[in-house]
Coordinates of C-alpha atoms in Angstrom, one line a residue:
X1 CA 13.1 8.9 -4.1
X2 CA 12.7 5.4 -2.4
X3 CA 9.8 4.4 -5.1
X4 CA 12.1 6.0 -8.1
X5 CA 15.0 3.7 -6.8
X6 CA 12.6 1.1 -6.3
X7 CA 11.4 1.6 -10.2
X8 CA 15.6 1.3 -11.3
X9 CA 14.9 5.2 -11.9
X10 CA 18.2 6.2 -9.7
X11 CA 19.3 8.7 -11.7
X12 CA 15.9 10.7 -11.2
X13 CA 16.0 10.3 -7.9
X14 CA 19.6 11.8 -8.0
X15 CA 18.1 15.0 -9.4
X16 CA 15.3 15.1 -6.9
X17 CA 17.5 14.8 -4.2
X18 CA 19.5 17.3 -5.6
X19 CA 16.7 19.4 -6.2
X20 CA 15.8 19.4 -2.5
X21 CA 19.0 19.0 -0.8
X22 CA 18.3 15.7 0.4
X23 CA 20.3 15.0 3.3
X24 CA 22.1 16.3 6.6
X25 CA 20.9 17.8 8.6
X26 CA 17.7 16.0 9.3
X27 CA 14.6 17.3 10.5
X28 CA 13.3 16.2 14.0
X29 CA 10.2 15.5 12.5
X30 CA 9.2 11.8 12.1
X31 CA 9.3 10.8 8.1
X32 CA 8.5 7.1 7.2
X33 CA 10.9 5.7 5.7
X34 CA 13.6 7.7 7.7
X35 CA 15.6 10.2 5.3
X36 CA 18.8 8.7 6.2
X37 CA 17.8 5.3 5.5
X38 CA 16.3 6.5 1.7
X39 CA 19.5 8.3 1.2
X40 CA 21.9 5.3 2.2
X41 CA 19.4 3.5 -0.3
X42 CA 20.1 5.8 -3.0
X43 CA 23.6 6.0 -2.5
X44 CA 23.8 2.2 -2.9
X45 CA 21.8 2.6 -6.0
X46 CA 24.4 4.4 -7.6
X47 CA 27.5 2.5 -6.4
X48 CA 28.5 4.6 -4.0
X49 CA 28.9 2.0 -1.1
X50 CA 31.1 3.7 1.3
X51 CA 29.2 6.9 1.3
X52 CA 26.2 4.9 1.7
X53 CA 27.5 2.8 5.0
X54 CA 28.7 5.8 6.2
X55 CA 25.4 7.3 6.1
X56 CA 23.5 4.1 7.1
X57 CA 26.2 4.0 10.2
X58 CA 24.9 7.8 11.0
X59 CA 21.5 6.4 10.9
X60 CA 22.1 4.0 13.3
X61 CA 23.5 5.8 15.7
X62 CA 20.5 8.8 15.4
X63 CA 18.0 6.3 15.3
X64 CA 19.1 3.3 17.8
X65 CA 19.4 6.5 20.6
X66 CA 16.0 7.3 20.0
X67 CA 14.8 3.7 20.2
X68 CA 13.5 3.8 17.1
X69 CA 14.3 -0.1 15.6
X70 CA 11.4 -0.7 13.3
X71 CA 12.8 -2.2 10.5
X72 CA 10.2 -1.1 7.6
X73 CA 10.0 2.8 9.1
X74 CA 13.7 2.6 9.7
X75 CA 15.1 0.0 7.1
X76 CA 19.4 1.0 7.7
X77 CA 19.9 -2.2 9.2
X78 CA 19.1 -4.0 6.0
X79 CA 20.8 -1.8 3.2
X80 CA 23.9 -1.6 5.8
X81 CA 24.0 -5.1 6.5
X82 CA 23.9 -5.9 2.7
X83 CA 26.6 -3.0 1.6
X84 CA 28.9 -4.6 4.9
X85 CA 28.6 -8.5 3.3
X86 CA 31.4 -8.4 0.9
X87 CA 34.1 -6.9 3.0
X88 CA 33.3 -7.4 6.5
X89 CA 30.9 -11.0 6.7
X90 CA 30.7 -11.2 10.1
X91 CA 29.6 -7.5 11.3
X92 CA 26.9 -8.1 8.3
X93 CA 25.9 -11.0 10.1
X94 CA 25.3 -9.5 13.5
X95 CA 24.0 -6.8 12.0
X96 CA 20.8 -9.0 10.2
X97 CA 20.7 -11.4 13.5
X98 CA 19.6 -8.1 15.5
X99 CA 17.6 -7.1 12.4
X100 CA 15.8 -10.3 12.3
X101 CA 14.9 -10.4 16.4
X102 CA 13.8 -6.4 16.4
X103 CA 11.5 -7.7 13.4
X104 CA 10.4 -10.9 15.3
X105 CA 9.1 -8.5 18.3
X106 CA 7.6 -6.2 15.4
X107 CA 5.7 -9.7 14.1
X108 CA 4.1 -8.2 11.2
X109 CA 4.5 -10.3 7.9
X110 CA 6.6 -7.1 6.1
X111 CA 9.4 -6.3 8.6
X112 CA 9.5 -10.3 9.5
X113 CA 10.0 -11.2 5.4
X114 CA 12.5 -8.3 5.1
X115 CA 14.7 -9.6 7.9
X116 CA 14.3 -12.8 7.0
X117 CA 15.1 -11.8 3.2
X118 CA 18.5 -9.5 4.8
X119 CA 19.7 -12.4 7.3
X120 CA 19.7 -14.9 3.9
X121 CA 22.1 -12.3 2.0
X122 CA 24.6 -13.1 5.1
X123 CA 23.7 -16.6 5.3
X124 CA 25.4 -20.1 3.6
X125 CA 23.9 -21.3 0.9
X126 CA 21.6 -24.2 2.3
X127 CA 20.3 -21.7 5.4
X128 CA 19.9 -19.3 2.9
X129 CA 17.7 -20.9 0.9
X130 CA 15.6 -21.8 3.9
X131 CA 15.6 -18.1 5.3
X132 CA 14.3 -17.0 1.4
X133 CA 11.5 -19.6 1.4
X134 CA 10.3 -18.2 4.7
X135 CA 10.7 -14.7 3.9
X136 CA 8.6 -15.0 0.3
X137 CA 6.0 -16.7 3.1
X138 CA 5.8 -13.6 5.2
X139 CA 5.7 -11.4 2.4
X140 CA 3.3 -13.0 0.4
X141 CA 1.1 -12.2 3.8
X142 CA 2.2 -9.0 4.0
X143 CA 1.2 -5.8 1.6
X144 CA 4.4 -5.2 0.5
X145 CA 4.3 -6.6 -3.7
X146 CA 7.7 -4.9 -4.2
X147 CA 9.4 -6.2 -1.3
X148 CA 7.8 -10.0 -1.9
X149 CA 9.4 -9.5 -5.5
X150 CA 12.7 -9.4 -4.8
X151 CA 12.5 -12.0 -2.0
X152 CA 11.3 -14.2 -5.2
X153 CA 14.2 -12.4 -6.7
X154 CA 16.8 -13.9 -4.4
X155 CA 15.2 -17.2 -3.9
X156 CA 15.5 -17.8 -7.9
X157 CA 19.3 -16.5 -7.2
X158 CA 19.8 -19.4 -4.5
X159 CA 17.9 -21.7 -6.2
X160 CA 18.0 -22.0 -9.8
X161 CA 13.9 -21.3 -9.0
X162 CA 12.5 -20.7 -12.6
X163 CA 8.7 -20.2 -11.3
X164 CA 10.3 -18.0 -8.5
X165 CA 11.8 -16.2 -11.6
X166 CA 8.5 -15.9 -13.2
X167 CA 6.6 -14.5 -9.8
X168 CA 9.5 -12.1 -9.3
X169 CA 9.0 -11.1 -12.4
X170 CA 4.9 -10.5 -12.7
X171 CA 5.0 -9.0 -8.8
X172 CA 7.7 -6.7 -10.1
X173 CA 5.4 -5.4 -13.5
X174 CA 2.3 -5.1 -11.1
X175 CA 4.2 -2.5 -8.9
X176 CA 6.0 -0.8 -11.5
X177 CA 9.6 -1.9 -10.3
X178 CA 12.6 -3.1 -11.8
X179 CA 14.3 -6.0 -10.8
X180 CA 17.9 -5.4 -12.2
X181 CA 17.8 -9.0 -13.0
X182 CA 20.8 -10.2 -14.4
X183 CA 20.7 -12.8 -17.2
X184 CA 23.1 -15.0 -15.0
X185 CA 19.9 -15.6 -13.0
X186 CA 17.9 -15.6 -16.2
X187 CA 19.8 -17.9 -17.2
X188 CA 20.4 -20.3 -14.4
X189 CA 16.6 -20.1 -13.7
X190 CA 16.0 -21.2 -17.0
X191 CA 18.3 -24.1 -17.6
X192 CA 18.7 -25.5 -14.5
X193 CA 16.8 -27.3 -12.1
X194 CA 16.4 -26.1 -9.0
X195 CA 18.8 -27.2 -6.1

């Protein structure tokens, strides 16, 4: 479901999670990424944002218990801090700063690019920018194509980037993802210079 979201395939994804009734309750088992965390992804796929914090929020609380703060295994801390940005700033920004240190003690190029990527969505424009250059660093280190393309994504957002357009754009065919691009950015990438 994650890769078919990942692919701008949601409603697929919809029908396999319907298919396999996706959701509560969990398993004990250990799954990478947690089920909770794919589901709140989903969810915010399809617009549903309150559901989707709602179930993000019940995956911090299982998982935070247990310990478990890996950002990449256990990604709610980005998706929720993203979905919490519009209506409630600062709790998005506390939210990303303890993202961001739990993926500094981590240290590996993916879960520090993500963090970096999620404390820039939460971030004023100028630090933004900063926090985006950094996180297309880590994840151009890291193995993570998908993940580097929409850091290049959001960079060409802050920045007008076009050739940030561009990579976002080849990294995103090489995985088989969509973008969701809009032709603002198009746009702004390809008539102005970058800030």
């Amino acid at each position: 479901m994650d890769t078919l979201v990942a692919r701008g395939r949601t409603a697929e994804a919809r029908s396999v999670a319907d298919r396999y009734s996706f959701g509560p309750p969990w398993p004990g088992a250990i799954v990478l990424p947690d089920g909770p965390s794919v589901l709140g992804r989903l969810l915010l796929a399809e617009g549903r944002v309150e559901e989707a914090v709602d179930t993000l929020e019940a995956a911090a609380e299982a998982l935070v218990d247990r310990g478990r703060h890996h950002v990449v295994w256990a990604p709610w801390p980005l998706d929720l801090a993203r979905a919490l940005a519009p209506t409630d700033p600062d709790r998005a920004a506390g939210i990303a700063a303890e993202a961001r240190a739990h993926a500094e003690r981590i240290g590996t190029p993916t879960a520090l690019g993500e963090a970096l990527r999620c404390a820039a969505a939460v971030a004023d424009p100028p630090e933004a920018r900063r926090l985006l250059t950094e996180a297309v660093a880590h994840l151009a280190a890291s193995p993570s194509r998908y993940e580097e393309a929409r850091a290049h994504l959001d960079l060409a957002r802050a920045t007008g980037s076009a050739a940030a357009l561009a990579k976002a754009t080849e990294l995103a065919a090489d995985c088989g993802a969509s973008l969701h691009a809009p032709d603002a950015v198009t746009a702004r990438a390809s008539f102005h210079p970058p800030e």
